[in-house]
Amino acid sequence: MFCYQCEQTAKGQGCDKIGVCGKQPEVSDLQDLLVHALQGLSIYAVEAAKKGITDEEVNAFTCSALFSTLTNVNFDQKYFLEAIPRAVKLREKLKGKTGEVAGAPPAARFQPAGDINGLLLQAADSGLKAAPGENVDIRSLKHTLLFGLKGVAAYTDHAKLLGQEDNRVYAFIHEGLASITQDDLGANELVGLVLKCGEINLRAMELLDAGNTGAYGHPVPTPVPLGHKKGKAILVSGHDLVDLEAILKQTEGKDIYVYTHGEMLPTHGYPGLKKFPHFFGHYGTAWQNQQKEFASFPGAILMTTNCIQKPGPVYSDNLFTSGCVGWPGVVHLENRDFAPVIEKALALPGFSEDSNGKTVLAGFARNAVLGVADKVIEAVKGKKIRHFFLVAGCDGAKPGRNYYTEFVEKVPEDCVVLTLACGKFRFFDKDLGTIEGIPRLLDIGQCNDAYSAIQIAVALAKAFDVGVNELPLSMILSWYEQKAVAILLTLFHLGIKNIRLGPSLPAFVSPGVLDVLVKNFEIKPITTPDEDLKAILG
């Protein structure tokens, strides 16, 4: 195995024995082979598109299968043993409509071995190090494109569940996957594809935003209890709003309280979800703390989408997965039939008493923030608000992430902090006060809500009649997995500069590619909170 797609990769270079995430080498190799099979499928999808042929099954499968290879999504060998031959079967289906692509690379001719040992031998020729003589910058750009495509696929899969699709997004995912197999692409062509990936990701996030707000309304500022109620309990983690809604509907009248964990915290702001009286509060913090937090939760737990860790023995029998998520031995539920989760919750003790913990505010998505834009603009012009900081991104367990807590704590009192994604759990429960009635800490939502943050920045730039880069706004970002890569590429596509990124820079970005990013976008690594604040504010 070799994997270096996440921020926590071993020694900052790559995992080659077992994934830091807990991924076994066999699963890593099967994921590489699935990507290889998807590249072959995409070569024929591109050819089919030239002839006006689109295949909904191919589009949907490509996104969900690519999503399954993200960090902390699917660790179950069984899924990949089924997905690899399915990708080839779909490829042959398209091939029957298009005819054979002349001179196509090996991915277009790949035939999976009949057993796992054969598949693992094949994987050795299809992983991230499969072309040992390839130019280091070309390889870096191809891998940046691949990891960005994984993020786009995740957002596209989410959006599809809510009825939002755009063939342009599917077409580019296929184009990008097919392009990675080409040996004749130069650096300039690949840079163009990487930036186009950012452009397409913006559209994918727009679709997801339309799906979420269309189904559940625009989030509104909402106090979310961090305590709990006496009674039976279900904990929902991950990102999927559709799964959460299904759980809420299926538990109506059953005397079960539903709680959120991790990136599900912002769902309390959606009118269509908060209307359920048994949807109570938030339990725990970010994904990397789940082994401790899940062990102490006295009810059933549903993990939707990504962010799963190896289940501890105390709670593994209480844990269920859905969607693209999988872990060997954990019950996986299909078609949103959550009866087993409910049965488990009713069999477990639940909370023995009420706990009145503190509350945090969620629901400051773009409509809520732009609804008070006049107050924000007046406060800036009146020098009541000096600067905005978007402190956002993925959290993780690697040392150095306390930087973000300290940074927020040291932000001057005349500045506002906007946040999104699970990086907020480093400081989400801090009381930063208000400026002219505007909370100094505004939770925009999940990482899936990055579109909201972009629209807020664009709207403020328009109101002040300046470009986004001229706003009193600085982006202090943390990254962990591939959705963060896709968001970063979107920011590059939009021409946003002076982003501070940490805790470390991606291992897959070569020195040559990094030099291009520094020269064109002035991206820089985080240093210390004091030094970065001084550089930004003077």
Coordinates of C-alpha atoms in Angstrom, one line a residue, residues 123-517:
A123 CA -3.4 -3.4 -7.5
A124 CA 0.4 -3.2 -7.4
D125 CA 0.3 -1.8 -10.9
S126 CA -2.5 0.7 -10.3
G127 CA -1.7 2.6 -7.1
L128 CA -0.3 6.1 -6.5
K129 CA 3.2 4.9 -7.3
A130 CA 2.3 2.9 -10.4
A131 CA 4.4 5.1 -12.7
P132 CA 7.8 5.3 -11.0
G133 CA 9.5 7.3 -13.7
E134 CA 6.9 10.0 -13.9
N135 CA 8.0 13.6 -13.4
V136 CA 7.4 14.5 -9.8
D137 CA 5.4 17.7 -10.6
I138 CA 3.3 15.9 -13.1
R139 CA 2.5 13.2 -10.6
S140 CA 1.8 15.8 -7.9
L141 CA -0.7 17.6 -10.2
K142 CA -2.4 14.4 -11.2
H143 CA -2.8 13.4 -7.6
T144 CA -4.1 16.8 -6.6
L145 CA -6.6 16.4 -9.4
L146 CA -7.6 12.9 -8.2
F147 CA -8.0 13.9 -4.6
G148 CA -10.0 17.0 -5.6
L149 CA -12.3 14.8 -7.7
K150 CA -12.9 12.6 -4.7
G151 CA -14.2 15.7 -2.9
V152 CA -16.3 16.7 -5.8
A153 CA -17.8 13.2 -6.0
A154 CA -18.7 13.3 -2.3
Y155 CA -20.6 16.6 -2.7
T156 CA -22.2 15.4 -5.9
D157 CA -23.4 12.2 -4.2
H158 CA -24.9 14.2 -1.3
A159 CA -26.6 16.5 -3.8
K160 CA -28.1 13.6 -5.8
L161 CA -29.7 12.2 -2.7
L162 CA -31.6 15.5 -2.5
G163 CA -32.6 15.5 -6.2
Q164 CA -30.0 18.0 -7.4
E165 CA -27.9 17.0 -10.4
D166 CA -26.0 18.6 -13.2
N167 CA -24.6 16.6 -16.1
R168 CA -21.7 19.1 -16.4
V169 CA -20.4 17.9 -13.0
Y170 CA -20.6 14.2 -13.9
A171 CA -19.0 15.0 -17.3
F172 CA -16.0 16.7 -15.6
I173 CA -15.6 13.9 -13.0
H174 CA -15.3 11.5 -16.0
E175 CA -13.0 13.9 -17.9
G176 CA -10.7 14.3 -14.9
L177 CA -10.5 10.6 -14.1
A178 CA -9.8 9.8 -17.7
S179 CA -7.2 12.5 -18.0
I180 CA -5.1 11.1 -15.1
T181 CA -4.4 8.0 -17.2
Q182 CA -2.9 10.1 -20.0
D183 CA 0.9 10.2 -20.4
D184 CA 1.0 13.2 -22.8
L185 CA -0.4 15.9 -20.6
G186 CA 1.9 18.7 -19.6
A187 CA 2.0 20.8 -16.5
N188 CA 0.0 23.7 -17.9
E189 CA -2.8 21.3 -19.1
L190 CA -2.9 19.7 -15.7
V191 CA -3.0 23.0 -13.8
G192 CA -5.9 23.9 -16.0
L193 CA -7.7 20.7 -15.0
V194 CA -6.9 21.2 -11.4
L195 CA -8.5 24.7 -11.5
K196 CA -11.4 23.5 -13.4
C197 CA -11.9 20.9 -10.7
G198 CA -12.3 23.9 -8.3
E199 CA -14.8 25.5 -10.7
I200 CA -16.9 22.3 -10.9
N201 CA -16.7 21.8 -7.2
L202 CA -18.3 25.2 -6.7
R203 CA -21.2 24.0 -8.8
A204 CA -21.4 20.7 -6.9
M205 CA -21.5 22.7 -3.6
E206 CA -24.2 25.0 -5.1
L207 CA -26.3 21.9 -5.9
L208 CA -25.9 20.5 -2.4
D209 CA -26.8 23.9 -0.9
A210 CA -29.9 24.0 -3.1
G211 CA -30.8 20.5 -2.1
N212 CA -30.4 21.1 1.7
T213 CA -32.2 24.5 1.7
G214 CA -34.9 23.3 -0.7
A215 CA -35.7 20.3 1.4
Y216 CA -35.3 21.8 4.9
G217 CA -35.3 25.6 4.6
H218 CA -32.5 28.1 5.1
P219 CA -30.8 27.6 8.5
V220 CA -31.7 30.1 11.2
P221 CA -29.7 31.0 14.3
T222 CA -30.6 28.4 16.9
P223 CA -29.3 27.7 20.4
V224 CA -28.3 24.0 20.6
P225 CA -28.1 22.3 24.0
L226 CA -24.9 20.4 24.8
G227 CA -26.7 18.5 27.6
H228 CA -29.1 15.6 27.4
K229 CA -32.6 14.5 28.4
K230 CA -33.6 11.6 30.5
G231 CA -34.7 8.7 28.3
K232 CA -33.7 6.5 25.3
A233 CA -31.3 8.0 22.8
I234 CA -29.9 7.8 19.3
L235 CA -26.8 9.6 18.2
V236 CA -26.4 10.6 14.5
S237 CA -22.9 11.4 13.2
G238 CA -21.4 12.2 9.8
H239 CA -23.0 14.7 7.4
D240 CA -26.2 13.3 5.8
L241 CA -29.3 15.3 6.4
V242 CA -31.5 12.9 4.5
D243 CA -30.6 10.1 6.9
L244 CA -31.1 12.3 9.9
E245 CA -34.6 13.3 8.7
A246 CA -35.5 9.6 8.2
I247 CA -34.3 8.8 11.7
L248 CA -36.4 11.7 13.1
K249 CA -39.5 10.5 11.2
Q250 CA -39.1 6.9 12.2
T251 CA -38.6 7.7 15.9
E252 CA -41.7 9.9 16.2
G253 CA -43.8 8.8 19.1
K254 CA -41.3 6.3 20.4
D255 CA -40.0 8.3 23.4
I256 CA -36.5 8.4 21.9
Y257 CA -34.4 11.6 21.8
V258 CA -32.2 12.1 18.8
Y259 CA -28.8 13.8 19.2
T260 CA -26.2 15.0 16.8
H261 CA -22.4 14.4 16.8
G262 CA -19.6 16.0 14.9
E263 CA -20.5 17.7 11.6
M264 CA -24.2 17.1 12.3
L265 CA -24.3 20.0 14.8
P266 CA -25.4 22.6 12.2
T267 CA -28.5 20.6 11.3
H268 CA -30.2 22.0 14.3
G269 CA -30.6 25.3 12.4
Y270 CA -32.7 23.9 9.6
P271 CA -36.4 24.6 10.1
G272 CA -37.4 21.3 8.5
L273 CA -35.4 19.4 11.0
K274 CA -35.6 21.4 14.2
K275 CA -39.4 21.1 14.1
F276 CA -39.2 17.6 15.5
P277 CA -39.7 17.9 19.3
H278 CA -37.6 14.9 20.1
F279 CA -34.6 16.3 18.2
F280 CA -32.9 17.6 21.3
G281 CA -29.2 18.6 21.2
H282 CA -25.6 17.9 20.4
Y283 CA -23.4 15.3 22.1
G284 CA -19.6 15.2 21.8
T285 CA -17.2 17.1 19.5
A286 CA -15.2 16.2 16.4
W287 CA -14.8 12.9 14.6
Q288 CA -11.4 12.0 16.0
N289 CA -12.9 11.9 19.6
Q290 CA -15.6 9.4 18.7
Q291 CA -14.0 6.4 20.3
K292 CA -14.1 8.0 23.7
E293 CA -17.4 9.8 23.1
F294 CA -19.3 6.9 21.5
A295 CA -18.1 4.6 24.4
S296 CA -20.0 6.8 26.9
F297 CA -23.1 7.3 24.9
P298 CA -25.9 5.1 26.4
G299 CA -27.9 4.6 23.2
A300 CA -27.6 3.5 19.5
I301 CA -25.3 5.3 17.1
L302 CA -25.7 5.8 13.3
M303 CA -22.7 6.8 11.3
T304 CA -23.7 8.5 8.0
T305 CA -21.2 9.5 5.3
N306 CA -17.5 9.9 6.2
C307 CA -15.5 10.2 9.5
I308 CA -15.8 6.7 11.0
Q309 CA -13.0 5.4 13.1
K310 CA -12.3 1.8 14.3
P311 CA -15.1 1.0 16.7
G312 CA -14.2 0.3 20.3
P313 CA -15.4 -3.0 21.8
V314 CA -17.6 -1.1 24.3
Y315 CA -19.9 0.3 21.6
S316 CA -19.3 -1.7 18.4
D317 CA -22.6 -3.6 18.8
N318 CA -24.5 -0.3 19.2
L319 CA -23.0 1.2 16.0
F320 CA -24.7 1.1 12.6
T321 CA -23.5 2.5 9.2
S322 CA -25.4 3.8 6.1
G323 CA -24.6 5.2 2.7
C324 CA -21.0 4.9 1.6
V325 CA -19.7 4.2 5.1
G326 CA -18.6 0.7 6.1
W327 CA -16.5 -1.1 8.7
P328 CA -16.0 -4.9 8.9
G329 CA -18.5 -6.5 11.3
V330 CA -20.6 -3.3 11.8
V331 CA -24.2 -3.7 10.7
H332 CA -24.8 -1.7 7.4
L333 CA -28.3 -0.5 6.7
E334 CA -29.8 0.0 3.3
N335 CA -32.7 2.0 2.0
R336 CA -33.0 4.1 5.2
D337 CA -34.7 1.4 7.1
F338 CA -33.5 2.3 10.6
A339 CA -35.6 -0.1 12.5
P340 CA -32.5 -1.9 13.8
V341 CA -31.1 1.4 15.2
I342 CA -34.5 2.1 16.9
E343 CA -34.6 -1.4 18.4
K344 CA -31.1 -1.1 19.7
A345 CA -31.9 2.3 21.2
L346 CA -35.0 0.9 23.0
A347 CA -32.9 -2.0 24.3
L348 CA -30.2 0.2 25.8
P349 CA -30.6 2.2 29.0
G350 CA -30.4 5.7 27.6
F351 CA -29.7 8.6 29.9
S352 CA -30.8 8.2 33.5
E353 CA -31.3 11.9 34.2
D354 CA -31.5 15.3 32.6
S355 CA -28.2 17.2 32.1
N356 CA -28.5 20.9 31.6
G357 CA -25.3 21.7 29.9
K358 CA -24.4 25.0 28.1
T359 CA -25.7 25.9 24.7
V360 CA -24.0 26.9 21.5
L361 CA -25.4 28.9 18.6
A362 CA -25.7 27.3 15.1
G363 CA -27.4 28.3 11.9
F364 CA -25.5 31.3 10.7
A365 CA -25.5 30.2 7.0
R366 CA -25.5 32.8 4.3
N367 CA -29.2 33.9 4.6
A368 CA -28.8 34.5 8.3
V369 CA -25.6 36.5 7.9
L370 CA -26.7 38.4 4.9
G371 CA -30.0 39.2 6.6
V372 CA -28.0 41.4 9.0
A373 CA -25.6 42.6 6.3
D374 CA -26.6 46.2 6.8
K375 CA -25.6 46.0 10.4
V376 CA -22.4 44.3 9.5
I377 CA -21.5 47.0 6.9
E378 CA -22.4 49.8 9.3
A379 CA -20.2 48.2 12.0
V380 CA -17.3 48.0 9.6
K381 CA -17.7 51.5 8.3
G382 CA -18.1 52.8 11.9
K383 CA -14.8 50.9 12.8
K384 CA -16.7 48.8 15.3
I385 CA -15.6 45.7 13.3
R386 CA -12.0 45.8 12.2
H387 CA -11.5 42.4 10.5
F388 CA -13.2 39.1 9.8
F389 CA -11.5 35.7 10.2
L390 CA -12.7 32.6 8.5
V391 CA -11.2 29.9 10.8
A392 CA -12.5 26.8 9.2
G393 CA -11.8 23.3 7.9
C394 CA -11.4 19.7 9.1
D395 CA -10.2 18.8 12.6
G396 CA -7.9 15.9 13.3
A397 CA -5.8 14.3 16.0
K398 CA -2.4 15.3 14.8
P399 CA -0.4 17.6 17.2
G400 CA -0.4 21.3 16.2
R401 CA -4.1 21.8 15.8
N402 CA -4.3 23.6 19.1
Y403 CA -3.0 26.5 17.0
Y404 CA -6.7 27.1 15.9
T405 CA -7.9 27.3 19.5
E406 CA -5.2 29.7 20.5
F407 CA -5.7 31.8 17.3
V408 CA -9.4 32.3 18.0
E409 CA -8.7 33.1 21.7
K410 CA -6.3 35.8 20.6
V411 CA -8.4 37.4 17.9
P412 CA -8.9 41.0 19.1
E413 CA -12.4 41.9 20.4
D414 CA -13.1 44.2 17.5
C415 CA -12.9 41.2 15.1
V416 CA -15.4 38.6 14.1
V417 CA -14.7 34.9 13.6
L418 CA -16.7 32.9 11.0
T419 CA -16.3 29.1 11.1
L420 CA -17.5 26.0 9.5
A421 CA -16.7 22.2 9.4
C422 CA -15.5 20.2 12.3
G423 CA -12.4 22.4 12.9
K424 CA -14.9 24.6 14.9
F425 CA -14.8 22.1 17.8
R426 CA -11.5 23.5 18.9
F427 CA -13.4 26.6 20.0
F428 CA -17.2 26.2 19.3
D429 CA -18.3 26.5 22.9
K430 CA -16.3 29.7 23.7
D431 CA -18.3 32.8 24.5
L432 CA -16.7 35.6 22.4
G433 CA -19.4 38.1 23.0
T434 CA -21.0 40.4 20.5
I435 CA -20.3 43.5 18.5
E436 CA -23.3 45.8 18.0
G437 CA -25.5 42.8 18.6
I438 CA -23.7 40.6 16.1
P439 CA -22.1 37.4 17.7
R440 CA -18.4 37.4 17.3
L441 CA -18.4 33.7 16.6
L442 CA -20.7 32.7 13.7
D443 CA -21.1 29.0 12.8
I444 CA -21.8 28.8 9.1
G445 CA -22.3 25.1 9.1
Q446 CA -20.7 21.8 7.9
C447 CA -17.8 21.5 5.5
N448 CA -20.6 20.8 3.1
D449 CA -21.7 24.4 3.6
A450 CA -18.6 26.0 2.3
Y451 CA -20.7 27.4 -0.5
S452 CA -22.4 29.6 2.1
A453 CA -19.1 31.0 3.3
I454 CA -18.1 31.8 -0.3
Q455 CA -21.5 33.6 -1.0
I456 CA -21.1 35.7 2.2
A457 CA -17.6 36.8 1.1
V458 CA -18.9 37.6 -2.5
A459 CA -21.9 39.5 -1.2
L460 CA -19.8 41.6 1.3
A461 CA -17.3 42.3 -1.5
K462 CA -20.1 43.6 -3.7
A463 CA -21.5 45.7 -0.9
F464 CA -18.2 47.3 -0.3
D465 CA -17.5 47.6 -4.0
V466 CA -14.2 45.8 -3.8
G467 CA -12.8 42.4 -4.8
V468 CA -12.9 39.5 -2.2
N469 CA -9.1 39.9 -1.8
E470 CA -9.6 43.5 -0.7
L471 CA -12.1 42.7 2.0
P472 CA -11.0 42.9 5.7
L473 CA -11.2 39.1 5.6
S474 CA -8.5 36.5 6.2
M475 CA -8.9 32.7 5.8
I476 CA -7.2 30.5 8.3
L477 CA -7.9 27.0 7.2
S478 CA -7.2 23.5 8.5
W479 CA -7.5 20.5 6.2
Y480 CA -7.6 16.8 6.7
E481 CA -9.2 14.9 3.8
Q482 CA -10.3 15.2 0.2
K483 CA -13.4 17.4 0.5
A484 CA -11.0 20.0 1.9
V485 CA -8.8 19.6 -1.1
A486 CA -11.8 20.3 -3.4
I487 CA -12.8 23.4 -1.4
L488 CA -9.2 24.7 -1.6
L489 CA -9.2 24.2 -5.4
T490 CA -12.5 26.2 -5.5
L491 CA -10.8 29.1 -3.6
F492 CA -8.0 29.0 -6.1
H493 CA -10.5 29.0 -9.0
L494 CA -12.1 32.1 -7.5
G495 CA -8.6 33.7 -7.3
I496 CA -8.6 34.0 -3.5
K497 CA -5.2 34.8 -2.2
N498 CA -3.3 34.8 1.1
I499 CA -4.8 31.7 2.5
R500 CA -3.1 30.3 5.6
L501 CA -3.2 26.6 5.6
G502 CA -2.3 24.0 8.3
P503 CA -1.4 22.2 10.4
S504 CA 0.9 21.0 7.6
L505 CA 0.9 21.3 3.8
P506 CA -0.2 18.3 1.7
A507 CA 2.4 15.6 1.2
F508 CA 1.2 15.1 -2.4
V509 CA 2.1 18.7 -3.3
S510 CA 5.6 18.7 -4.8
P511 CA 8.0 21.6 -4.2
G512 CA 7.5 22.7 -7.8
V513 CA 3.7 22.8 -7.5
L514 CA 3.9 24.5 -4.2
D515 CA 6.1 27.2 -5.8
V516 CA 3.3 27.8 -8.4
L517 CA 0.7 28.1 -5.6

